[in-house]
PDB file of N, CA, C and O in Angstrom:
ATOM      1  N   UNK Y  77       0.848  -1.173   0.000  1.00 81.00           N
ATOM      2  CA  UNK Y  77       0.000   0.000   0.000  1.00 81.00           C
ATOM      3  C   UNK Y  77       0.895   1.237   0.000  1.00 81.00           C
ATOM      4  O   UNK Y  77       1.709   1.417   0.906  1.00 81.00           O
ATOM      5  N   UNK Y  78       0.741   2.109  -1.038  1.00 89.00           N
ATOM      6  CA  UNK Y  78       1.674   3.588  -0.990  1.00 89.00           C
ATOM      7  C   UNK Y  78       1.120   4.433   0.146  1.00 89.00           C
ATOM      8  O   UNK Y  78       0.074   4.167   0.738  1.00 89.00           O
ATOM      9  N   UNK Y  79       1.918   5.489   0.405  1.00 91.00           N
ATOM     10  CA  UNK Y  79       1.519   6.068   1.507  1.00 91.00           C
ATOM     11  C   UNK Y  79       0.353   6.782   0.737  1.00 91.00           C
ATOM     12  O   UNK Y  79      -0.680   6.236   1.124  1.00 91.00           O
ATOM     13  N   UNK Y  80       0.132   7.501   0.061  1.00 89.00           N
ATOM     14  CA  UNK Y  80      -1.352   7.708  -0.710  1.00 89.00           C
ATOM     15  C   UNK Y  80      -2.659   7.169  -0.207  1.00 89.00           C
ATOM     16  O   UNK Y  80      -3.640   7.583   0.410  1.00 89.00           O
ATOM     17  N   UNK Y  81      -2.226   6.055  -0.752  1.00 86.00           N
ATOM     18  CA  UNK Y  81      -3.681   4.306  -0.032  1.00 86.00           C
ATOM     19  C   UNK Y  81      -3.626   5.108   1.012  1.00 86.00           C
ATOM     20  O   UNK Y  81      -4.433   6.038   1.027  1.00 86.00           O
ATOM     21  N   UNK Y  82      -2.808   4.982   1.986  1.00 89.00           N
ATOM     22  CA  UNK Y  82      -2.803   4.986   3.387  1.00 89.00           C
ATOM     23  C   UNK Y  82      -3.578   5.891   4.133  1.00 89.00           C
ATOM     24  O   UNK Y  82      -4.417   5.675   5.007  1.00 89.00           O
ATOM     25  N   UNK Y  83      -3.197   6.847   3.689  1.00 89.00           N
ATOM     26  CA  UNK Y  83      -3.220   8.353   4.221  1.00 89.00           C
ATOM     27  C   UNK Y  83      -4.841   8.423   4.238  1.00 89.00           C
ATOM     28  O   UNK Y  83      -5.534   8.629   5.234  1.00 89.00           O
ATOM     29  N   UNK Y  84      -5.494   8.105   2.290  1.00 89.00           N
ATOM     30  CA  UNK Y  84      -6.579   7.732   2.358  1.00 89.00           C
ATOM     31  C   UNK Y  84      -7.306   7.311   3.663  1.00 89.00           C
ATOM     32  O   UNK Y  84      -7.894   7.907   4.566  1.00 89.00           O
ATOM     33  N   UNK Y  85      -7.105   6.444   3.463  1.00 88.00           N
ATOM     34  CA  UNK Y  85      -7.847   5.126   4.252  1.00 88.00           C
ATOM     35  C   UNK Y  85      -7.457   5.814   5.669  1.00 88.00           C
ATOM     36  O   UNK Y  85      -8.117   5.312   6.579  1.00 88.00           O
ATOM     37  N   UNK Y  86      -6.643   6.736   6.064  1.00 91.00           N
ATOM     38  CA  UNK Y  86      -6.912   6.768   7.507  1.00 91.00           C
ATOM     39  C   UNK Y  86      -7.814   8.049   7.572  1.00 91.00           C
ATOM     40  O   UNK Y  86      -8.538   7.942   8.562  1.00 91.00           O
ATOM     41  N   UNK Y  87      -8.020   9.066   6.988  1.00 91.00           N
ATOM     42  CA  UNK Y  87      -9.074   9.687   6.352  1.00 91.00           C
ATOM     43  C   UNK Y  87     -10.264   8.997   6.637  1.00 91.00           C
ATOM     44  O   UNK Y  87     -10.811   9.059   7.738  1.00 91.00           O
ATOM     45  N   UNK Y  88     -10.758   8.229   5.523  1.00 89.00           N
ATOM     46  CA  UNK Y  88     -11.560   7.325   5.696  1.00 89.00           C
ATOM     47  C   UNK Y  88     -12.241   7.091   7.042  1.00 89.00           C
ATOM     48  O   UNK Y  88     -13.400   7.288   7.406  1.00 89.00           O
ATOM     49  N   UNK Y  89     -11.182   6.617   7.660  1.00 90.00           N
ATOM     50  CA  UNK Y  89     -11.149   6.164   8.954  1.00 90.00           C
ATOM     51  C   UNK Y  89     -11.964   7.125   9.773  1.00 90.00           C
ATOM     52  O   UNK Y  89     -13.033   6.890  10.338  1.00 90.00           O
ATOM     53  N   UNK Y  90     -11.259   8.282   9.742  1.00 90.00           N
ATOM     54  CA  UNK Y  90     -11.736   9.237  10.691  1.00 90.00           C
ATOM     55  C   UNK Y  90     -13.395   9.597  10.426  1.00 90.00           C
ATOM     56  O   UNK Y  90     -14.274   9.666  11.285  1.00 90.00           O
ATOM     57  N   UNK Y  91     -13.496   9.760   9.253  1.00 89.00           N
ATOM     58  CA  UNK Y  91     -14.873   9.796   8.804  1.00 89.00           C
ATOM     59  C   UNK Y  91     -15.872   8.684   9.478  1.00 89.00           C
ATOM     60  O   UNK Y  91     -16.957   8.889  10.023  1.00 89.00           O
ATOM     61  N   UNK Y  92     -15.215   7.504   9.286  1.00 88.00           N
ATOM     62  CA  UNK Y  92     -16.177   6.586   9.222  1.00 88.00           C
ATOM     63  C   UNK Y  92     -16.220   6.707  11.588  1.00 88.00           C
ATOM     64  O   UNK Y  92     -17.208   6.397  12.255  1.00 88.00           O
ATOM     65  N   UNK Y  93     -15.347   7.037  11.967  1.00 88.00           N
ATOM     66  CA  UNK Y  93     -15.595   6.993  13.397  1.00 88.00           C
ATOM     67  C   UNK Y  93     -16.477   8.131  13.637  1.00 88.00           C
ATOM     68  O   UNK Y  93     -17.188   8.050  14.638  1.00 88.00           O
ATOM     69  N   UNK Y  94     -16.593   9.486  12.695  1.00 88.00           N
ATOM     70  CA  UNK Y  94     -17.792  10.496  12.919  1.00 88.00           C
ATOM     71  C   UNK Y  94     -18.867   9.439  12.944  1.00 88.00           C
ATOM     72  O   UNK Y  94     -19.623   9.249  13.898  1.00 88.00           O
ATOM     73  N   UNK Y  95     -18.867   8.927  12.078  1.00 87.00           N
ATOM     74  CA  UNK Y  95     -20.447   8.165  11.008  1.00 87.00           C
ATOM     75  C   UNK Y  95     -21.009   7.623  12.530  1.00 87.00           C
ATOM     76  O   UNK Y  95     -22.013   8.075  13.081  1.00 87.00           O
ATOM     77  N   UNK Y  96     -20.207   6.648  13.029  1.00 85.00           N
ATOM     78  CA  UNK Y  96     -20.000   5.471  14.547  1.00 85.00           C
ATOM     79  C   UNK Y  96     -20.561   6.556  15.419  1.00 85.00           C
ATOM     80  O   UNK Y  96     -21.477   6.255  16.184  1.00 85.00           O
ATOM     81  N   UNK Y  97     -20.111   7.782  15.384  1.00 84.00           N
ATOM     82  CA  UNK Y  97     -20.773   8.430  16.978  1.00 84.00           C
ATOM     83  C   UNK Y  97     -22.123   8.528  16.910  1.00 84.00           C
ATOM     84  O   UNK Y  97     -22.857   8.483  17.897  1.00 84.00           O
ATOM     85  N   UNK Y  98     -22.542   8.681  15.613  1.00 84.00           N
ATOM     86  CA  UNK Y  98     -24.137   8.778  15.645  1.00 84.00           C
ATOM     87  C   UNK Y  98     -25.094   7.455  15.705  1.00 84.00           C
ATOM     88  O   UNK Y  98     -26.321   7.501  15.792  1.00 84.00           O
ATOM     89  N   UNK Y  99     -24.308   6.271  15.643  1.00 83.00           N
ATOM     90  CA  UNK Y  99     -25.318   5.123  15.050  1.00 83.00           C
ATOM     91  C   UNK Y  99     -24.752   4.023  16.525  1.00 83.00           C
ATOM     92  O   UNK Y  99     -23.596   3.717  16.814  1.00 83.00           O
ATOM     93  N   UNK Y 100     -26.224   3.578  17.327  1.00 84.00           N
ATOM     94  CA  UNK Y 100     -25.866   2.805  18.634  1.00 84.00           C
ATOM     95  C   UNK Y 100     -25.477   2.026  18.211  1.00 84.00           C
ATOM     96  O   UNK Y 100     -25.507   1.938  16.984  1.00 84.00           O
ATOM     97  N   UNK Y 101     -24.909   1.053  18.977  1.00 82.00           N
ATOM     98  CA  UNK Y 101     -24.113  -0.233  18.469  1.00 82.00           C
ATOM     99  C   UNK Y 101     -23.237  -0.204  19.622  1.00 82.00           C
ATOM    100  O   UNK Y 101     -22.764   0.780  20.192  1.00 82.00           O
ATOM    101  N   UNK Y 102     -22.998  -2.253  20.044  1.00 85.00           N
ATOM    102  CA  UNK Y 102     -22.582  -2.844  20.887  1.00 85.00           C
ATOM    103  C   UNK Y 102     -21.100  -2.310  20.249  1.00 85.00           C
ATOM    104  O   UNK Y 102     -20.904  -2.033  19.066  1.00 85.00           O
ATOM    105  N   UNK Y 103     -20.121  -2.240  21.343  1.00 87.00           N
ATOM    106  CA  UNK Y 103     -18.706  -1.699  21.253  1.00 87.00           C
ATOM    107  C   UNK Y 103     -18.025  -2.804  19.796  1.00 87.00           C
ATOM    108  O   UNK Y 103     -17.527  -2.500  18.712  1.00 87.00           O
ATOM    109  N   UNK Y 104     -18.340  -4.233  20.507  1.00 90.00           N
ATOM    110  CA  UNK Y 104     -17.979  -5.360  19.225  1.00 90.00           C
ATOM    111  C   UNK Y 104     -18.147  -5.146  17.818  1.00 90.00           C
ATOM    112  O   UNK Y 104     -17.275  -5.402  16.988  1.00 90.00           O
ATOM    113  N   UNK Y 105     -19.242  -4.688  17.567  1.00 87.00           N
ATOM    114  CA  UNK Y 105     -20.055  -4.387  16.516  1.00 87.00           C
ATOM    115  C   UNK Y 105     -18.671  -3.225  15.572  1.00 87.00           C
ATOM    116  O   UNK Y 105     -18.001  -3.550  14.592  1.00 87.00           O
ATOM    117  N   UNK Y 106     -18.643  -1.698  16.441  1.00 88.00           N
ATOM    118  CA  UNK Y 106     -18.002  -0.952  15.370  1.00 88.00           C
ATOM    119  C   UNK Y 106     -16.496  -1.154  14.867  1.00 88.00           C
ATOM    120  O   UNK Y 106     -15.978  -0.470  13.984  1.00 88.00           O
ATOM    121  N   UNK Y 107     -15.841  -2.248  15.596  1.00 91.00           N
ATOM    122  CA  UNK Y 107     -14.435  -2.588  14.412  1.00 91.00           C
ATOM    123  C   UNK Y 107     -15.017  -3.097  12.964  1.00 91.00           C
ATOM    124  O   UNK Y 107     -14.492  -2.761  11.902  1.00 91.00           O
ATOM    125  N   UNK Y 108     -16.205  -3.980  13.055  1.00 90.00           N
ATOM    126  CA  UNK Y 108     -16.656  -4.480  11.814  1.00 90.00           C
ATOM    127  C   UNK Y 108     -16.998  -3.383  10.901  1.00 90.00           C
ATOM    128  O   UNK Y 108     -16.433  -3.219   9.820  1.00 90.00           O
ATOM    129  N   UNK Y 109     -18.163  -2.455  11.468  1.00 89.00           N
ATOM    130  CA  UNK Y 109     -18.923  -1.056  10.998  1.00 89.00           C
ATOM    131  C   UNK Y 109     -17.918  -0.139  10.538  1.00 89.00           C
ATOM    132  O   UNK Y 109     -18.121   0.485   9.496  1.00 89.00           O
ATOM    133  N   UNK Y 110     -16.956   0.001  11.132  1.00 89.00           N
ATOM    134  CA  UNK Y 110     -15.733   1.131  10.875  1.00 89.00           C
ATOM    135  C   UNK Y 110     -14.943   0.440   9.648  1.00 89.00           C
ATOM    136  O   UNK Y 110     -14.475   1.262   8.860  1.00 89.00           O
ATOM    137  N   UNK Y 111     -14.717  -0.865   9.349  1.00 92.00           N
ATOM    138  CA  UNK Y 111     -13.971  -1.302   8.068  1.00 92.00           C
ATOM    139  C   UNK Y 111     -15.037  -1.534   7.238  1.00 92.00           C
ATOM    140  O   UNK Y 111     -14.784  -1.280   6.060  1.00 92.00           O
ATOM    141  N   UNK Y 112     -16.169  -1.942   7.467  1.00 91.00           N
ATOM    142  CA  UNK Y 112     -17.325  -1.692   6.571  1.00 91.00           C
ATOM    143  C   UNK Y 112     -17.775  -0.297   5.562  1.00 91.00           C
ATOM    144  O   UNK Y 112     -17.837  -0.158   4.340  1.00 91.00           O
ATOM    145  N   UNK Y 113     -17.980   0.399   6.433  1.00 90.00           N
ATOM    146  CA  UNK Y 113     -17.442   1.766   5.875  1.00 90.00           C
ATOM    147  C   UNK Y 113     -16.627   2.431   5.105  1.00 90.00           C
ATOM    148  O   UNK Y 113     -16.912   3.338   4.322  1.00 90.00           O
ATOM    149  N   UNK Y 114     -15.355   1.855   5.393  1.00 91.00           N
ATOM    150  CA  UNK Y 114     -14.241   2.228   4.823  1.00 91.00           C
ATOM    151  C   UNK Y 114     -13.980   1.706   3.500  1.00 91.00           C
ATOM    152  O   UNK Y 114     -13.732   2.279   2.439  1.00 91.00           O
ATOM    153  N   UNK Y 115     -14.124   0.165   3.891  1.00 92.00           N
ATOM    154  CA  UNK Y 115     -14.285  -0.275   2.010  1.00 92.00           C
ATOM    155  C   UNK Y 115     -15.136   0.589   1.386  1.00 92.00           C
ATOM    156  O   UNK Y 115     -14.753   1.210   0.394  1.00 92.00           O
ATOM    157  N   UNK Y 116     -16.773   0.780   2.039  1.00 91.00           N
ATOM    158  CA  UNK Y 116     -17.545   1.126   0.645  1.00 91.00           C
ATOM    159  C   UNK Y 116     -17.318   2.602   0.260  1.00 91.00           C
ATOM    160  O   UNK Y 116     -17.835   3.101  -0.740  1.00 91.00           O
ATOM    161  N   UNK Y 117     -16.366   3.395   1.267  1.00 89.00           N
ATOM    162  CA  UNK Y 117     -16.254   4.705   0.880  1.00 89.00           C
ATOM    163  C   UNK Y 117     -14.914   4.639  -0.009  1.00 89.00           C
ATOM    164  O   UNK Y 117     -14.588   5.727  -0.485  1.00 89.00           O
ATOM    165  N   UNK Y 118     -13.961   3.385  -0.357  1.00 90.00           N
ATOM    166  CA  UNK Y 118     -12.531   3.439  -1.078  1.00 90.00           C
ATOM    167  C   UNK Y 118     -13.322   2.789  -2.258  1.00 90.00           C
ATOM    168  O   UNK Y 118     -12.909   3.181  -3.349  1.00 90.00           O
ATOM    169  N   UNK Y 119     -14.274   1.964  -2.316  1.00 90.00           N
ATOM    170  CA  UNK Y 119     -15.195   1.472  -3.600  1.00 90.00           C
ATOM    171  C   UNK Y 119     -16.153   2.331  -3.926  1.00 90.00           C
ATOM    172  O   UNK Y 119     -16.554   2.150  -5.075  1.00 90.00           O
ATOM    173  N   UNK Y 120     -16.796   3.398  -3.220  1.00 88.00           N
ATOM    174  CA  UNK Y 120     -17.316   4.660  -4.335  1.00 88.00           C
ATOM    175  C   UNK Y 120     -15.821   5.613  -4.704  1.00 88.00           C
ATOM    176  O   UNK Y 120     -16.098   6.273  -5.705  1.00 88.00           O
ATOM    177  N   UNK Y 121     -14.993   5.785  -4.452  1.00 87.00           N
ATOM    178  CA  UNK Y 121     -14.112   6.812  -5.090  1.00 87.00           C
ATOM    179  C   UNK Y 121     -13.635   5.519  -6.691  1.00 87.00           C
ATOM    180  O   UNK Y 121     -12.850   6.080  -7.456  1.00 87.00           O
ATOM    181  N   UNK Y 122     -13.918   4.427  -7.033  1.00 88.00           N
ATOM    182  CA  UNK Y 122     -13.193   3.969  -7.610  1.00 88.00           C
ATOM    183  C   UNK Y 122     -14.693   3.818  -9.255  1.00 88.00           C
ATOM    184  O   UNK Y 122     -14.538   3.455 -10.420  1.00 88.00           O
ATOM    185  N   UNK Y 123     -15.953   4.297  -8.502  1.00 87.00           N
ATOM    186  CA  UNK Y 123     -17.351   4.266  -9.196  1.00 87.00           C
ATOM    187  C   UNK Y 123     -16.568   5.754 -10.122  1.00 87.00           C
ATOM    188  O   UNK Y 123     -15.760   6.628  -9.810  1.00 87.00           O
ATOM    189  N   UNK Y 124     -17.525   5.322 -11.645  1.00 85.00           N
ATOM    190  CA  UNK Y 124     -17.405   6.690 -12.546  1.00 85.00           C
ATOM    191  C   UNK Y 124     -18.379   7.870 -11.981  1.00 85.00           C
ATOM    192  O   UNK Y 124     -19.362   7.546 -11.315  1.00 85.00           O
ATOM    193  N   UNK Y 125     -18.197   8.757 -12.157  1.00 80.00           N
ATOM    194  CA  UNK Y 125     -19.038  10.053 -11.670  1.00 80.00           C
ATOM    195  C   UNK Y 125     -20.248   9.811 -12.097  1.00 80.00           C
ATOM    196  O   UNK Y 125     -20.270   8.673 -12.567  1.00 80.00           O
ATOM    197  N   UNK Y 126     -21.342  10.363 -12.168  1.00 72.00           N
ATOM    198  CA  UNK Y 126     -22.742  10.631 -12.305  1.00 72.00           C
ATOM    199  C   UNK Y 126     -23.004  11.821 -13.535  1.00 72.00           C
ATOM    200  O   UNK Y 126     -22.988  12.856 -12.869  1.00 72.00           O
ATOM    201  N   UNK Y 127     -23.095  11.980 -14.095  1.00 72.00           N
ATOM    202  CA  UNK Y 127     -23.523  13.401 -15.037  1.00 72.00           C
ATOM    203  C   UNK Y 127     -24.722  13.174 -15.152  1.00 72.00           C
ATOM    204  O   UNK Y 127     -25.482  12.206 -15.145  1.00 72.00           O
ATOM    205  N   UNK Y 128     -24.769  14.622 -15.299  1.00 66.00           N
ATOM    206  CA  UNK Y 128     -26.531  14.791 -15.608  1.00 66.00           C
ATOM    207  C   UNK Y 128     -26.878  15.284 -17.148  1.00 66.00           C
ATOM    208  O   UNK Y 128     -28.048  15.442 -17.498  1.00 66.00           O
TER     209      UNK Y 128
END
């Protein structure tokens, strides 16, 4: 992974722990929710744009 990926993905990260403060869930639960997240937010940057 280049530091690029990385940097990303810890980005990502931080986002996806905002997302976690709002949504209840057993402590177990958000390591799954937090990499859950993270893929589908590194698999929409990789989706073509939308035009209208």
């Amino acid at each position: 992974m280049s530091a690029e990926e990385a940097e990303t993905r810890h980005q990502f990260a931080v986002r996806a722990n905002s997302i976690l403060a709002f949504i209840e869930c057993d402590e177990e639960q958000r390591p799954k929710l937090r990499k859950a997240i993270i893929e589908a937010m590194l698999w929409a940057q990789t989706q073509p744009k939308l035009t209208r």
